[in-house]
PDB file of C-alpha atoms in Angstrom:
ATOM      1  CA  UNK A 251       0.000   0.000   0.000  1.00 95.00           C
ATOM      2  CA  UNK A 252       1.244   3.316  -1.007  1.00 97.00           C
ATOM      3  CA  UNK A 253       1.198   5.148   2.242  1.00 98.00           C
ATOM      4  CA  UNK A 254       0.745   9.682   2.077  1.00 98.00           C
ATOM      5  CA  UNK A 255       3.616  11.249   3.954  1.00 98.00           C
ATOM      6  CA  UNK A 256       5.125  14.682   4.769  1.00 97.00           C
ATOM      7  CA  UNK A 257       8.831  15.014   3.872  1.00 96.00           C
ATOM      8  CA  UNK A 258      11.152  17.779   5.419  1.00 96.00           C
ATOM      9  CA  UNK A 259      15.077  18.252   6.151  1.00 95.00           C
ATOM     10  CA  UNK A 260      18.227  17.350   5.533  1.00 93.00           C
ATOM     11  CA  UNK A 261      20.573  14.095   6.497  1.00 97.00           C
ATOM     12  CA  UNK A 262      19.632  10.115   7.207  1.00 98.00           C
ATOM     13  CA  UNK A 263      16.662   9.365   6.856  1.00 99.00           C
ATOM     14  CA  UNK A 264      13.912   9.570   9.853  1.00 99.00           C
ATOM     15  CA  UNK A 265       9.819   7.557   9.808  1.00 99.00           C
ATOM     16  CA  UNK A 266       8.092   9.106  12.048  1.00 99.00           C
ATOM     17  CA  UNK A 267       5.031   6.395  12.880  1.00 99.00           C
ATOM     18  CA  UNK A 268       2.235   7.702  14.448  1.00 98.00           C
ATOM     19  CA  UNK A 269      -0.359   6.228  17.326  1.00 96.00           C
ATOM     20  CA  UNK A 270      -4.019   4.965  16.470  1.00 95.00           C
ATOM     21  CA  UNK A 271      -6.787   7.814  15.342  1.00 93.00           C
ATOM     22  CA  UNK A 272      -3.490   9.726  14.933  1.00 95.00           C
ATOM     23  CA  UNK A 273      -1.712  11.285  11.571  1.00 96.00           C
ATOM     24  CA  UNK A 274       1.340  12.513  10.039  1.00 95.00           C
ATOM     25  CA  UNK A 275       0.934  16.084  11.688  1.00 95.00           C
ATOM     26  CA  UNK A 276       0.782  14.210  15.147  1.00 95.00           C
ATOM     27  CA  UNK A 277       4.050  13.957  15.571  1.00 96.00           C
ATOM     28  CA  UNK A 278       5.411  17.569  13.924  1.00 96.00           C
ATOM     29  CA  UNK A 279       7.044  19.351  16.677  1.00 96.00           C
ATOM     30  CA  UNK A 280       9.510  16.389  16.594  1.00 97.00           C
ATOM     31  CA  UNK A 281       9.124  16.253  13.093  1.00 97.00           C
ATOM     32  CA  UNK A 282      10.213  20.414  13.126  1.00 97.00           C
ATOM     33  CA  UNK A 283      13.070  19.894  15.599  1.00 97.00           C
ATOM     34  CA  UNK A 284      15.082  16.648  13.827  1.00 98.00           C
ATOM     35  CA  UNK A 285      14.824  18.639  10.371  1.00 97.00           C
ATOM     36  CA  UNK A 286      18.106  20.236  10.677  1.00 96.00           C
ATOM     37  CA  UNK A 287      19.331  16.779  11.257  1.00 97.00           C
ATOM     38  CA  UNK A 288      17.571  14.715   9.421  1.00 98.00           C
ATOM     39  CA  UNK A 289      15.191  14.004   6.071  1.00 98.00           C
ATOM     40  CA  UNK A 290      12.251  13.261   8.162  1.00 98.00           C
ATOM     41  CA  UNK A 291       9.580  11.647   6.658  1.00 99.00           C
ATOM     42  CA  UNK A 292       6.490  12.150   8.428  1.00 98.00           C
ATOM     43  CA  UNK A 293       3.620   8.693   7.666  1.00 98.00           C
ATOM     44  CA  UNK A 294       0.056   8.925   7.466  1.00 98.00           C
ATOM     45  CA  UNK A 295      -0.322   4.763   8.296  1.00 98.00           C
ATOM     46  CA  UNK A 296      -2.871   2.867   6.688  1.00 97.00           C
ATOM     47  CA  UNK A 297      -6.334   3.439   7.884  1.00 96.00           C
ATOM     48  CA  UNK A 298      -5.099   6.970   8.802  1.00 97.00           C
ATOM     49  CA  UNK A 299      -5.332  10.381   7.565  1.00 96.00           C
ATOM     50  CA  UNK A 300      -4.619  10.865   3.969  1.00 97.00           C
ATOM     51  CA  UNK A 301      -3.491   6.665   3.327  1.00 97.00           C
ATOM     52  CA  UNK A 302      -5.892   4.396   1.556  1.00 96.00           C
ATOM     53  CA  UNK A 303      -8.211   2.752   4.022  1.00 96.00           C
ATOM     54  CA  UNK A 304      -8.547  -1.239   3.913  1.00 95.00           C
ATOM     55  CA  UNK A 305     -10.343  -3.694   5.898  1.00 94.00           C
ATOM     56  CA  UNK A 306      -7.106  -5.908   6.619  1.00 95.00           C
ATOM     57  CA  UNK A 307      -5.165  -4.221   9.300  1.00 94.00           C
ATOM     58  CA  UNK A 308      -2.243  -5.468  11.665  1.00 96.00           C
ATOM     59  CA  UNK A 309       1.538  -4.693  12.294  1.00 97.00           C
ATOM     60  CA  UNK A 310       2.490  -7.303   9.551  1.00 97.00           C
ATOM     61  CA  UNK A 311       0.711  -5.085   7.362  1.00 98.00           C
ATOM     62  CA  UNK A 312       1.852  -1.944   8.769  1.00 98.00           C
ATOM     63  CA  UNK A 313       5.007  -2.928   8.852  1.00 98.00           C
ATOM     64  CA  UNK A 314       4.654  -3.850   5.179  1.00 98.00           C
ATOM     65  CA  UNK A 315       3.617  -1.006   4.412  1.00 98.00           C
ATOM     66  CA  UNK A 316       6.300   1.150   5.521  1.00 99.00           C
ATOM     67  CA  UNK A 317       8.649  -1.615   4.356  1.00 98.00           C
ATOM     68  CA  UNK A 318       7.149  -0.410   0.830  1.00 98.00           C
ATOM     69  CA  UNK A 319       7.446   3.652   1.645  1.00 98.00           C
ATOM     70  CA  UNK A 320      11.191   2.661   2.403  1.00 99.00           C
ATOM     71  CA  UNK A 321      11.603   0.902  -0.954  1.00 98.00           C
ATOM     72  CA  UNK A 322       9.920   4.068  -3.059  1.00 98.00           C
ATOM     73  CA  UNK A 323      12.236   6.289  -1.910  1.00 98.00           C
ATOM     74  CA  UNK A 324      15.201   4.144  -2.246  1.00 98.00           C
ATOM     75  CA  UNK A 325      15.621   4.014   1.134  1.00 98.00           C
ATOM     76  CA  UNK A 326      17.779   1.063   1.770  1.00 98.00           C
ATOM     77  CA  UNK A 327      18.234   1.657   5.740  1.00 98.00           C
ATOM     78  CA  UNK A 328      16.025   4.453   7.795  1.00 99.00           C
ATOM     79  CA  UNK A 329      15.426   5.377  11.626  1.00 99.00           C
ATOM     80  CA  UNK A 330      12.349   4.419  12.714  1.00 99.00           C
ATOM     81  CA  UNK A 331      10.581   6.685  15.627  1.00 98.00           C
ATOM     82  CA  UNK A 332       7.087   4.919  16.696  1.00 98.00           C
ATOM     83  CA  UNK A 333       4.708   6.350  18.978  1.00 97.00           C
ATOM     84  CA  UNK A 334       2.268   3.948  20.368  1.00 95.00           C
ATOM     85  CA  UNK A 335       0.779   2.013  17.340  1.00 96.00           C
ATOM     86  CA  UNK A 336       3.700   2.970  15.450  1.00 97.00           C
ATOM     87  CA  UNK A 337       5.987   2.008  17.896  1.00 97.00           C
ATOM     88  CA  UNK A 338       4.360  -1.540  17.760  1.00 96.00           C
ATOM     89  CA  UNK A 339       4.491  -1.144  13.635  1.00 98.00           C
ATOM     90  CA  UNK A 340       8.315   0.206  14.446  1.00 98.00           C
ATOM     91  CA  UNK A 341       9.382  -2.918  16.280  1.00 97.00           C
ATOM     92  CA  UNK A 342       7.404  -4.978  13.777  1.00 97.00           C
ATOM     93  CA  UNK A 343       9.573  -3.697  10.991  1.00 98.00           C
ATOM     94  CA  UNK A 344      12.557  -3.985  13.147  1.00 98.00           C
ATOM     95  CA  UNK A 345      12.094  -7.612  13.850  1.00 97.00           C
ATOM     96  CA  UNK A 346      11.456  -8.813  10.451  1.00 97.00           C
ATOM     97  CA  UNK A 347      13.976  -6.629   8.562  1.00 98.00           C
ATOM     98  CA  UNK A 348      16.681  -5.523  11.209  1.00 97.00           C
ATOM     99  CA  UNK A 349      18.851  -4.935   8.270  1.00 98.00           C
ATOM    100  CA  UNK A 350      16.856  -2.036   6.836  1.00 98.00           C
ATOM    101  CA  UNK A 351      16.659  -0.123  10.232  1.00 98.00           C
ATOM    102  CA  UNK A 352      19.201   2.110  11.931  1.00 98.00           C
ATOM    103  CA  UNK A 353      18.131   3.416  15.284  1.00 98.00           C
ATOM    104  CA  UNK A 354      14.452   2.051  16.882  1.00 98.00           C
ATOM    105  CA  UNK A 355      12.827   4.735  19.362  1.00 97.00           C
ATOM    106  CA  UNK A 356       9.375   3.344  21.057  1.00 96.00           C
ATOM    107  CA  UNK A 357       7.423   5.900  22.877  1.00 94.00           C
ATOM    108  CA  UNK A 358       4.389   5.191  25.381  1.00 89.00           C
ATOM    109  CA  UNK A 359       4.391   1.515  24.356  1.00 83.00           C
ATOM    110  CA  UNK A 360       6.143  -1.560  25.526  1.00 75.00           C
ATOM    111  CA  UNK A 361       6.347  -5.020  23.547  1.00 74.00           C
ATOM    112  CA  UNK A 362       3.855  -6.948  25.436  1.00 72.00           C
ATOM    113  CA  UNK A 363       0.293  -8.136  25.129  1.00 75.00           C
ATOM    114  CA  UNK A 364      -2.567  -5.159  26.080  1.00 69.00           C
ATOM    115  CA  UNK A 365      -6.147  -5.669  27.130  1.00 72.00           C
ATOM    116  CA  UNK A 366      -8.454  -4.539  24.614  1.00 72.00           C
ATOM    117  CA  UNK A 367      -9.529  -1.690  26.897  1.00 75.00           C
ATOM    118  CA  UNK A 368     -11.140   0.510  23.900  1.00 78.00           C
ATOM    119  CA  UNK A 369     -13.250  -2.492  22.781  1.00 82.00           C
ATOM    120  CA  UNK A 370     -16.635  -0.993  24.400  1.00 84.00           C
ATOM    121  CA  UNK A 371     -15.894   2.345  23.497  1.00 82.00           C
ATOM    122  CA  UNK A 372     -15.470   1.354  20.032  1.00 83.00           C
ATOM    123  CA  UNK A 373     -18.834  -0.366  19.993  1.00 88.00           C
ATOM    124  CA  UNK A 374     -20.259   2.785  21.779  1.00 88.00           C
ATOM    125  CA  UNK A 375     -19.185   4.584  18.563  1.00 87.00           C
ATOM    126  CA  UNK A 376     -19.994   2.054  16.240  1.00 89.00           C
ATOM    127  CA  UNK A 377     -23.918   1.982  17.480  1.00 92.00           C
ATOM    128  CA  UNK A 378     -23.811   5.624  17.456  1.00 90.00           C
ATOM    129  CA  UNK A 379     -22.629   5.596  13.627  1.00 88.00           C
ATOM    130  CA  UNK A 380     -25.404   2.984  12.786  1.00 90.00           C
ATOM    131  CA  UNK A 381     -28.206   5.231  15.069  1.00 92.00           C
ATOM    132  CA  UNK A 382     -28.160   7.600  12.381  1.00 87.00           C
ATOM    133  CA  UNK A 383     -28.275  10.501  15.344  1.00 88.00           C
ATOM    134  CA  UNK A 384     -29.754  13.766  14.900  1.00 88.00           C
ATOM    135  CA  UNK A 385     -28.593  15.755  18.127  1.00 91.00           C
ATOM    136  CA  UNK A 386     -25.557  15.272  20.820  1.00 91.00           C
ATOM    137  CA  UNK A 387     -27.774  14.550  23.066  1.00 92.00           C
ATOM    138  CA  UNK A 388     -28.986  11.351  21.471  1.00 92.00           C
ATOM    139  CA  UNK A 389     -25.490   9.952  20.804  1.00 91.00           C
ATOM    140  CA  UNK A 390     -24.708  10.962  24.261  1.00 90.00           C
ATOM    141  CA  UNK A 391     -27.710   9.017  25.680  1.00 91.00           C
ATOM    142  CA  UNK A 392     -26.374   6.000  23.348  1.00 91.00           C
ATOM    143  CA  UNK A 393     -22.917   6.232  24.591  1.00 90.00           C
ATOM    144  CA  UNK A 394     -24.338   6.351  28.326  1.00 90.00           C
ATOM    145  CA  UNK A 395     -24.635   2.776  28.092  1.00 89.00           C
ATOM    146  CA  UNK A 396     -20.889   2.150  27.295  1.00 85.00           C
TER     147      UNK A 396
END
């Protein structure tokens, strides 16, 4: 999958891998400040912001996908910086191609097992989508239940 991303700078080459319901611009204060560094490229991951949306999504894929970015731009080894989901897609890439990555920063996640502790509030939203609410106040009175 051909993934949209921001690039700025100067120098090796920088992903910057955002967190879930998160984008490219997430992560652009960082982005900003390794520029005079660094050719930062800043990823929109699948599912996310400006990529192409799919039904099939997990860190193989992700991975995969930035595995492909990193081939486009003849990018035959690249720092990977991951926050939370794409820290997990960071170390996913890492593990399967350590060759093709230079340094690996993970922020706010660890490589363990979670709980699925958004699983109700993603129903929540889910039956409010298929409601087909008219005010706040009945999505609110929906998500009450969650």
């Amino acid at each position: 999958m051909k993934l949209y991303f921001k690039g700025a700078g100067d120098g090796e080459p920088i992903i910057l891998l955002h967190g879930l319901f998160g984008s490219a611009s997430n992560l652009g204060a960082v982005a900003r400040a390794l520029s005079d560094r660094f050719t930062v490229y800043s990823v929109d991951l699948r599912n996310h912001g400006q990529s192409p949306h799919t039904q099939h999504m997990d860190f193989a894929a992700l991975a995969g996908d930035v595995l492909q970015l990193m081939d486009d731009q003849a990018l035959s080894k690249a720092h990977l910086l991951g926050h939370s989901m794409g820290g997990k897609t960071a170390m996913q890439l890492a593990l399967n191609h350590s060759q093709r990555v230079g340094k690996l920063i993970v922020a706010d996640i660890a490589p363990v097992t979670y709980q699925r502790s958004h699983s109700e509030v993603l129903q929540g939203l889910t039956t409010v989508a298929e409601a087909s609410v008219q005010s706040r106040r009945q999505a609110g009175e929906i998500l009450a239940q969650y």
